[in-house]
Each structure stands twice: as C-alpha cells, then as structure tokens.
CSV table of C-alpha atoms in Angstrom, one decimal:
chain,number,residue,atom,x,y,z
A,65,MET,CA,36.3,100.5,64.1
A,66,SER,CA,36.3,102.3,60.9
A,67,ILE,CA,38.3,101.1,58.0
A,68,LEU,CA,40.0,103.8,55.9
A,69,PRO,CA,40.6,102.9,52.2
A,70,PRO,CA,44.2,103.4,51.1
A,71,ALA,CA,43.1,105.5,48.2
A,72,CYS,CA,41.6,108.1,50.5
A,73,GLU,CA,42.5,111.7,49.6
A,74,SER,CA,43.9,112.5,53.1
A,75,LYS,CA,46.5,110.5,55.0
A,76,HIS,CA,45.8,109.2,58.5
A,77,ILE,CA,48.1,108.5,61.5
A,78,VAL,CA,47.2,106.2,64.4
A,79,ASN,CA,48.3,107.7,67.7
A,80,ASN,CA,47.1,106.0,71.0
A,81,GLY,CA,44.2,104.3,69.3
A,82,LYS,CA,43.0,107.6,67.6
A,83,ILE,CA,43.0,108.5,64.0
A,84,HIS,CA,44.1,112.0,63.1
A,85,ASN,CA,44.0,113.7,59.8
A,86,GLY,CA,47.6,114.4,58.7
A,87,LYS,CA,47.1,115.9,55.2
A,88,GLN,CA,48.3,119.4,56.1
A,89,ASN,CA,51.3,118.0,58.0
A,90,TYR,CA,52.6,115.9,55.1
A,91,LYS,CA,51.8,118.3,52.3
A,92,TYR,CA,54.8,120.4,52.8
A,93,ARG,CA,57.1,117.4,53.3
A,94,ASP,CA,55.9,115.8,50.0
A,95,CYS,CA,56.6,119.0,48.1
A,96,PHE,CA,60.0,119.2,49.8
A,97,SER,CA,60.9,115.7,48.8
A,98,ARG,CA,59.9,116.2,45.2
A,99,LEU,CA,62.0,119.4,45.1
A,100,LYS,CA,64.9,117.6,46.5
A,101,PHE,CA,64.6,114.9,43.9
A,102,TRP,CA,64.6,117.3,41.0
A,103,GLN,CA,67.6,119.2,42.4
A,104,ILE,CA,69.5,115.9,42.6
A,105,ALA,CA,68.4,114.9,39.1
A,106,ILE,CA,69.5,118.3,37.6
A,107,VAL,CA,72.9,118.3,39.3
A,108,THR,CA,73.5,114.7,38.2
A,109,TRP,CA,72.6,115.5,34.6
A,110,GLY,CA,74.9,118.5,34.6
A,111,LEU,CA,77.8,116.5,36.0
A,112,ILE,CA,77.4,113.8,33.4
A,113,SER,CA,77.0,116.3,30.6
A,114,ILE,CA,80.3,118.0,31.5
A,115,THR,CA,82.3,114.8,32.1
A,116,SER,CA,81.1,112.9,29.1
A,117,PRO,CA,82.8,115.2,26.5
A,118,LEU,CA,86.0,115.1,28.5
A,119,ILE,CA,86.0,111.3,28.4
A,120,ALA,CA,84.9,111.3,24.7
A,121,GLN,CA,87.8,113.5,23.7
A,122,THR,CA,90.4,111.1,25.2
A,123,ALA,CA,89.2,108.2,23.1
A,124,THR,CA,91.2,107.6,19.9
A,125,PRO,CA,88.9,107.5,16.9
A,126,PRO,CA,89.1,104.2,15.0
A,127,THR,CA,91.1,104.3,11.8
A,128,ASP,CA,90.5,102.4,8.6
A,129,THR,CA,93.1,99.9,9.6
A,130,GLN,CA,91.4,99.2,12.9
A,131,SER,CA,87.8,98.9,11.7
A,132,SER,CA,87.0,95.9,9.6
A,133,SER,CA,83.5,94.6,9.1
A,134,THR,CA,83.1,90.9,8.8
A,135,SER,CA,79.8,89.5,7.5
A,136,ILE,CA,79.0,86.1,8.9
A,137,THR,CA,76.2,84.0,7.5
A,138,PHE,CA,74.8,80.7,8.5
A,139,LYS,CA,74.7,79.4,5.0
A,140,ASP,CA,78.4,79.6,4.4
A,141,PRO,CA,80.3,79.9,7.7
A,142,PRO,CA,84.0,80.8,7.5
A,143,SER,CA,86.3,77.9,8.0
A,144,PHE,CA,89.0,77.6,10.7
A,145,PHE,CA,91.7,78.4,8.2
A,146,SER,CA,90.1,81.6,7.1
A,147,TYR,CA,90.1,82.8,10.7
A,148,LEU,CA,93.8,81.9,10.9
A,149,SER,CA,94.5,83.8,7.7
A,150,ARG,CA,92.5,86.9,8.9
A,151,LEU,CA,94.4,86.8,12.3
A,152,ALA,CA,97.7,86.5,10.4
A,153,ASN,CA,96.9,89.5,8.2
A,154,PHE,CA,95.9,91.5,11.3
A,155,ALA,CA,99.1,90.6,13.0
A,156,GLU,CA,101.1,91.7,10.0
A,157,LYS,CA,99.6,95.2,9.9
A,158,PRO,CA,102.3,97.7,11.1
A,159,PRO,CA,101.5,100.0,14.0
A,160,THR,CA,100.5,103.6,13.5
A,161,GLU,CA,101.0,106.9,15.4
A,162,TRP,CA,99.6,110.4,15.1
A,163,ILE,CA,101.7,113.5,14.3
A,164,TRP,CA,100.6,116.3,16.6
A,165,PHE,CA,101.1,120.0,16.0
A,166,ASP,CA,100.0,122.8,18.4
A,167,GLY,CA,97.9,120.3,20.4
A,168,ARG,CA,96.0,119.1,17.3
A,169,ARG,CA,96.2,115.9,15.3
A,170,LEU,CA,97.5,116.3,11.7
A,171,PHE,CA,98.0,112.9,10.1
A,172,GLN,CA,99.0,109.4,10.8
A,173,VAL,CA,102.2,107.6,9.8
A,174,THR,CA,103.2,104.0,10.0
A,175,ALA,CA,106.3,101.9,9.7
A,176,LEU,CA,107.8,98.8,11.2
A,177,LYS,CA,107.5,98.5,14.9
A,178,ASP,CA,111.2,99.1,15.6
A,179,TYR,CA,111.5,102.0,13.1
A,180,LEU,CA,108.2,103.8,13.9
A,181,PRO,CA,109.4,105.8,17.0
A,182,LYS,CA,112.5,107.0,15.2
A,183,ARG,CA,110.5,108.1,12.2
A,184,VAL,CA,107.8,109.9,14.2
A,185,GLU,CA,110.5,111.8,16.2
A,186,GLN,CA,112.3,112.8,13.0
A,187,ILE,CA,109.0,114.1,11.4
A,188,LYS,CA,108.2,116.1,14.6
A,189,THR,CA,111.7,117.6,14.6
A,190,ASN,CA,111.5,118.6,10.9
A,191,LEU,CA,108.0,120.1,11.5
A,192,GLU,CA,109.2,122.1,14.5
A,193,GLN,CA,112.2,123.5,12.5
A,194,ILE,CA,110.0,124.4,9.6
A,195,SER,CA,107.3,126.1,11.8
A,196,ASN,CA,109.9,128.1,13.8
A,197,ALA,CA,111.4,129.4,10.6
A,198,TYR,CA,108.0,130.2,9.2
A,199,PHE,CA,106.9,132.0,12.3
A,200,GLN,CA,110.0,134.2,12.4
A,201,SER,CA,109.7,135.2,8.8
A,202,ASP,CA,107.6,138.1,7.6
A,203,ARG,CA,106.1,136.1,4.7
A,204,HIS,CA,102.7,134.7,5.2
A,205,ASP,CA,102.6,132.5,2.1
A,206,LEU,CA,104.0,128.9,2.0
A,207,GLN,CA,105.7,126.9,-0.7
A,208,VAL,CA,104.7,123.3,-0.2
A,209,ASN,CA,106.0,121.1,-2.9
A,210,VAL,CA,105.6,117.4,-3.6
A,211,VAL,CA,108.7,116.0,-5.3
A,212,ALA,CA,109.7,112.5,-6.3
A,213,VAL,CA,112.8,111.2,-4.7
A,214,ASN,CA,113.9,107.6,-5.6
A,215,GLY,CA,110.4,106.9,-6.8
A,216,SER,CA,108.6,108.0,-3.6
A,217,PRO,CA,106.7,111.3,-3.1
A,218,THR,CA,108.5,113.7,-0.7
A,219,ILE,CA,107.0,116.8,0.9
A,220,GLU,CA,109.1,119.9,1.2
A,221,VAL,CA,108.0,123.2,2.9
A,222,ASN,CA,110.0,126.3,1.8
A,223,ASP,CA,112.7,124.1,0.4
A,224,GLN,CA,113.0,122.2,3.8
A,225,TYR,CA,112.4,118.5,3.9
A,226,LEU,CA,109.4,117.3,6.0
A,227,LEU,CA,108.8,113.6,5.2
A,228,THR,CA,108.6,110.9,2.6
A,229,VAL,CA,105.2,109.4,2.0
A,230,THR,CA,105.5,105.6,1.9
A,231,LYS,CA,103.1,103.0,0.5
A,232,LEU,CA,102.2,101.9,4.0
A,233,ASP,CA,101.1,105.5,4.8
A,234,ALA,CA,98.9,105.6,1.8
A,235,ALA,CA,97.6,102.1,2.5
A,236,LEU,CA,96.0,103.4,5.7
A,237,LEU,CA,93.5,105.3,3.6
A,238,GLY,CA,93.4,102.9,0.7
A,239,ILE,CA,94.9,105.3,-1.9
A,240,ASP,CA,98.1,105.6,-3.7
A,241,PRO,CA,101.1,107.5,-2.3
A,242,ALA,CA,101.0,110.3,-4.8
A,243,THR,CA,97.3,111.1,-4.0
A,244,TRP,CA,98.0,111.0,-0.3
A,245,ALA,CA,101.0,113.3,-0.6
A,246,LYS,CA,98.9,115.9,-2.3
A,247,GLN,CA,96.3,115.8,0.4
A,248,LEU,CA,99.0,115.8,3.0
A,249,SER,CA,100.5,118.9,1.6
A,250,LYS,CA,97.2,120.8,1.9
A,251,ILE,CA,96.9,119.6,5.5
A,252,VAL,CA,100.3,120.9,6.4
A,253,THR,CA,99.8,124.2,4.6
A,254,GLU,CA,96.5,124.9,6.5
A,255,ALA,CA,98.0,123.9,9.8
A,256,LEU,CA,101.1,126.2,9.5
A,257,ILE,CA,99.0,129.2,8.3
A,258,ARG,CA,96.5,128.8,11.1
A,259,ALA,CA,99.3,128.4,13.6
A,260,LYS,CA,101.0,131.6,12.5
A,261,GLN,CA,97.6,133.5,12.7
A,262,GLU,CA,97.0,132.2,16.2
A,263,ARG,CA,100.4,133.7,17.3
A,264,GLN,CA,99.5,137.2,16.2
A,265,PRO,CA,99.1,139.8,19.1
A,266,GLN,CA,95.5,140.6,18.0
A,267,PHE,CA,94.4,137.0,18.2
A,268,LEU,CA,96.1,136.4,21.6
A,269,GLN,CA,94.5,139.5,23.1
A,270,ARG,CA,91.0,138.4,21.9
A,271,GLN,CA,91.6,134.9,23.3
A,272,GLY,CA,92.8,136.4,26.5
A,273,VAL,CA,89.6,138.3,27.0
A,274,ILE,CA,87.6,135.1,26.3
A,275,SER,CA,89.6,133.1,28.8
A,276,LEU,CA,89.2,135.8,31.4
A,277,ALA,CA,85.4,135.8,30.9
A,278,ILE,CA,85.3,132.0,31.2
A,279,MET,CA,87.3,131.9,34.4
A,280,LEU,CA,85.2,134.7,35.9
A,281,THR,CA,82.0,132.9,35.1
A,282,VAL,CA,83.4,129.7,36.6
A,283,THR,CA,84.4,131.5,39.7
A,284,ILE,CA,81.0,133.1,40.2
A,285,ILE,CA,79.2,129.8,39.6
A,286,ASN,CA,81.4,128.0,42.1
A,287,TRP,CA,80.8,130.8,44.7
A,288,LEU,CA,77.1,130.4,44.3
A,289,LEU,CA,77.4,126.6,44.5
A,290,THR,CA,79.4,126.9,47.7
A,291,LYS,CA,76.8,129.1,49.3
A,292,LEU,CA,74.1,126.6,48.2
A,293,ARG,CA,76.2,123.8,49.9
A,294,TRP,CA,76.4,125.7,53.1
A,295,ARG,CA,72.7,126.4,53.0
A,296,ILE,CA,71.9,122.7,52.5
A,297,HIS,CA,74.2,121.8,55.3
A,298,SER,CA,72.7,124.2,57.8
A,299,SER,CA,69.0,123.5,56.9
A,300,GLN,CA,67.1,121.8,59.7
A,301,ILE,CA,63.6,120.2,60.0
A,302,SER,CA,61.0,121.8,62.3
A,303,ASP,CA,57.7,120.0,62.5
A,304,SER,CA,56.0,120.5,65.8
A,305,ASP,CA,52.9,118.5,64.8
A,306,LEU,CA,54.9,115.3,64.3
A,307,SER,CA,55.7,112.7,67.0
A,308,THR,CA,59.3,112.1,68.2
A,309,THR,CA,59.6,109.0,66.0
A,310,ASP,CA,58.3,110.8,62.9
A,311,ILE,CA,60.8,113.7,63.5
A,312,ALA,CA,63.7,111.2,63.8
A,313,THR,CA,62.7,109.5,60.6
A,314,LYS,CA,62.3,112.8,58.8
A,315,LYS,CA,65.7,114.0,60.0
A,316,GLN,CA,67.4,110.9,58.9
A,317,TYR,CA,65.6,111.1,55.5
A,318,GLN,CA,66.6,114.8,55.2
A,319,LYS,CA,70.2,114.0,56.2
A,320,ASN,CA,70.6,111.4,53.5
A,321,PHE,CA,69.3,113.8,50.9
A,322,GLN,CA,71.6,116.6,52.1
A,323,ALA,CA,74.6,114.2,51.9
A,324,ILE,CA,73.7,113.4,48.3
A,325,GLU,CA,73.2,117.0,47.3
A,326,GLU,CA,76.5,118.1,49.0
A,327,ARG,CA,78.5,115.3,47.3
A,328,LEU,CA,76.9,116.1,43.9
A,329,LEU,CA,77.6,119.8,44.2
A,330,PHE,CA,81.2,119.1,45.3
A,331,TYR,CA,81.9,116.9,42.2
A,332,PHE,CA,80.1,119.4,40.0
A,333,GLN,CA,82.4,122.2,41.3
A,334,ILE,CA,85.6,120.1,40.6
A,335,THR,CA,84.3,119.2,37.2
A,336,LEU,CA,83.5,122.9,36.5
A,337,TRP,CA,87.0,124.0,37.4
A,338,LEU,CA,88.6,121.3,35.3
A,339,GLY,CA,86.3,122.2,32.4
A,340,GLY,CA,87.2,125.9,32.7
A,341,ILE,CA,91.0,125.2,32.8
A,342,ILE,CA,90.8,122.8,29.8
A,343,GLY,CA,88.7,125.2,27.9
A,344,CYS,CA,91.0,128.2,28.5
A,345,SER,CA,94.1,126.1,27.6
A,346,ASN,CA,92.5,125.2,24.3
A,347,LEU,CA,92.3,128.9,23.3
A,348,PHE,CA,96.1,129.4,23.0
A,349,PRO,CA,98.5,127.5,20.8
A,350,TYR,CA,101.2,127.6,23.6
A,351,THR,CA,98.9,125.9,26.2
A,352,ARG,CA,96.9,123.6,23.9
A,353,PRO,CA,99.4,120.7,24.4
A,354,LEU,CA,98.5,121.0,28.2
A,355,GLN,CA,94.9,120.2,27.2
A,356,VAL,CA,96.0,117.0,25.5
A,357,TRP,CA,98.0,116.0,28.5
A,358,LEU,CA,95.1,116.7,30.9
A,359,LEU,CA,92.6,114.8,28.8
A,360,SER,CA,94.8,111.8,28.4
A,361,GLY,CA,95.7,111.8,32.1
A,362,LEU,CA,92.1,112.3,33.3
A,363,ASN,CA,90.7,109.5,31.2
A,364,ILE,CA,90.9,106.8,33.9
A,365,PRO,CA,90.3,109.0,36.9
A,366,LEU,CA,87.1,110.4,35.4
A,367,LYS,CA,85.8,106.9,34.8
A,368,VAL,CA,86.7,105.7,38.3
A,369,GLY,CA,85.1,108.9,39.8
A,370,LEU,CA,81.9,108.3,38.0
A,371,ILE,CA,81.8,104.7,39.2
A,372,ILE,CA,82.5,105.8,42.8
A,373,LEU,CA,79.8,108.5,42.5
A,374,GLY,CA,77.3,106.1,41.2
A,375,THR,CA,78.0,103.6,44.0
A,376,TYR,CA,77.7,106.4,46.6
A,377,LEU,CA,74.4,107.6,45.2
A,378,THR,CA,73.0,104.1,45.1
A,379,ILE,CA,73.8,103.5,48.7
A,380,ARG,CA,72.4,106.8,49.9
A,381,LEU,CA,69.2,106.5,47.9
A,382,SER,CA,68.7,103.0,49.2
A,383,HIS,CA,68.8,104.5,52.7
A,384,ASN,CA,65.9,106.7,51.8
A,385,LEU,CA,63.9,104.0,50.1
A,386,ILE,CA,64.3,101.7,53.1
A,387,ASP,CA,63.2,104.5,55.5
A,388,ARG,CA,60.2,105.3,53.2
A,389,PHE,CA,59.2,101.7,53.1
A,390,VAL,CA,59.5,101.3,56.8
A,391,SER,CA,57.4,104.4,57.5
A,392,SER,CA,54.7,103.2,55.2
A,393,ILE,CA,54.5,99.9,57.1
A,394,LYS,CA,54.4,101.5,60.5
A,395,VAL,CA,51.3,103.6,59.6
A,396,ASN,CA,48.6,100.9,59.6
A,397,PRO,CA,45.2,101.9,61.1
A,398,LEU,CA,44.0,98.3,61.1
A,399,LEU,CA,46.4,97.3,63.9
A,400,SER,CA,45.7,97.7,67.6
A,401,PRO,CA,48.1,99.7,69.7
A,402,VAL,CA,49.8,96.6,71.2
A,403,ALA,CA,50.2,95.0,67.7
A,404,SER,CA,51.4,98.2,66.3
A,405,GLU,CA,54.1,98.6,69.0
A,406,ARG,CA,55.3,95.0,68.4
A,407,SER,CA,55.5,95.7,64.6
A,408,HIS,CA,57.5,98.8,65.2
A,409,LEU,CA,60.0,96.9,67.4
A,410,ARG,CA,60.4,94.1,64.8
A,411,ILE,CA,60.8,96.4,61.9
A,412,ALA,CA,63.4,98.5,63.9
A,413,THR,CA,65.4,95.4,64.7
A,414,ILE,CA,65.4,94.1,61.1
A,415,LEU,CA,66.3,97.6,59.9
A,416,VAL,CA,69.3,97.9,62.3
A,417,GLN,CA,70.6,94.5,61.3
A,418,PHE,CA,70.3,95.2,57.6
A,419,LYS,CA,72.1,98.6,57.8
A,420,GLU,CA,74.9,97.1,60.0
A,421,SER,CA,75.4,94.2,57.5
A,422,ARG,CA,75.4,96.7,54.6
A,423,SER,CA,77.9,99.0,56.3
A,424,LEU,CA,80.2,96.0,56.8
A,425,LEU,CA,80.0,95.1,53.1
A,426,GLY,CA,80.5,98.7,52.0
C-alpha cells in the first residue's frame, strides 16, 4: 500500500480501496471558494464603511467641561479627600446644551438645571424671529452688536435681542464673557448669512440636481445588487465527477455561503438607501433637521444591527469551517474501507449532535 505525503501537489480521494487523482475536480471549487470569500469581505467592508460615519455623527463631541485629564503617580498618590473634592466639583458643574440652527450646532449655553430648558427655548425663539426677519428683508448685511447690559455682554442682531453671555457660558471655554461674546457674534453672523444664501433659488436648484443624481445612483446600485442577490440564490452546483456524499457536502457549503452573501447584500442595500436619504436631506436647509433626527434615532438600531449581523456571520462561517474540517478528516488514504466507513459514521453522528445543540442555543 502506497503512502501519499500530505504535501503532494495533487489531492487524492479513496473510493472502494482505490486512489484517484482529484486535482482537476477540486481546482475549480478552490477558486470558487476564494472568490466567495473575497466577495463577502468586500461587502462587509463596504457595510462597515457606510455605517461607521452614521454612528460617529450621532456621538456628542466631548467639551472642555467633560474632558479632564488627571495625572496619577505612584510617588504621590491622591488622597481620599482629594477624590471627594474632585467629585464635588464635578457635581457642581451646571449642565450644558447646544443651540441648533438649520440642523447645525452653533454654540453651547449653560445655566442651572431648572433654568436651562427655559433659557434654551428663549434663545431658540429669539434666533428664529431674527432669522425670519432677516430672510424676508432685501438686505444681505447684518448688524451684530455686543452691548453691556447690567455689566453683562449682550448680543443684539439688527437691534433685536438674542442672548446675554454669562460667566458660566464663558467658563466652558476658559475665557472671559467679553471675549466669548465677540466670538459668538461672529458665529451668529456667519450662520445667518450662510442660511440666507442657502435659501436662494439658484442654490436650491443646484442642490436639487445633486440630490437627484444621488438618488438615481443609489437606485441603480440597488437594482444591480438585487440582480446579484437573485443570481446568487439561483446558482447551483454541478459536479458529475464527485460522489453523492461530496455533492451533498459541497451543496451545504455553497448554501451557507449563499446565505451569508444574501444577508450582507440585503443589509448593504438598506444602508445604502439610508445613506442616500440622509445625504440628500443634508443638502437643503429645510430638511437638514430631518438628518439630525434620523441620526439620533438610528444610533442604537445601527449598533444593534451590527451586533446581530456579526453574530449571524459567526454562526454561518462556523458551519463552513466545521464542514471543511469534517471533509478533511474523511479523506484519509491510510484507512481501510471498513475503518473509513466507521469513521464517517462517527463523524456524522458527532456533527449532527453538535449542530442540534448549537441550534438550541441560538
């Protein structure tokens, strides 16, 4: 009986005590498996690349009040009272909230916990009244002044009151109220001028053409992905040179890969549609608040969806790894036909029990 080394160039299969060369039979299948692997890797990478920015935009950037670096050394460790003092100072810091305009963040304000919602609502109302009056006027210039009222800098836009800069507001950036009021006046001026420019008919027409091109591209890509899904679903294996057991194993292996590809393409299509809708809503000042609402609402669903997708891919790929491992064990030219048949039965029994237990756990 000849012993074939495992490093031999061609693969061999034992069938009724005879050794047959199977290099040509498995060459196509190896190439097919590698192609499938790269397709799955590319689709997964594209899905993560699209969803990662969506999740990243929903996260609130840390402010100066939230980020504090504490250096701890072993030579002089902080005492228990210093921890209590630091905790008390953190608890005494007032809450903050962003002022939004046209779906964009402008600046942060702070106040006592009970007074902050009322102050934010008042600033939003004043900003809306000022912007509406500015949009309806024919003038494109703005008069933003910083005046002192009762010792506090106050911002007025076209002789309309906007807000009063407090010491707590300036403390967020570590500067004095007068300096922050000057910077804030520039921020408000740029935001109002840009908002009026974005409401001009020429700008809206140009953005409309861009949004139409985006949605047309998304529609074409989704149509191609749908055709690819149907092609993957209808593809079948045809290997006349393989035995019945090998064909069943190959079909199961292909079925698992088809399920993975179809699921990845389905999630990719949903993500592509969401990305197109969010991208188009960001082009117009009237629909930009919709983008903020979608991003904040999709934060948790996107994370849960990625976890579910990762779990599904892990289970499906484990099926293929198990089938590959079992197939490699079955092909052993050193065993006699009787021993090989017993080994096949034992492996099949263990494999069935393992998959049943895993399906119960999943």
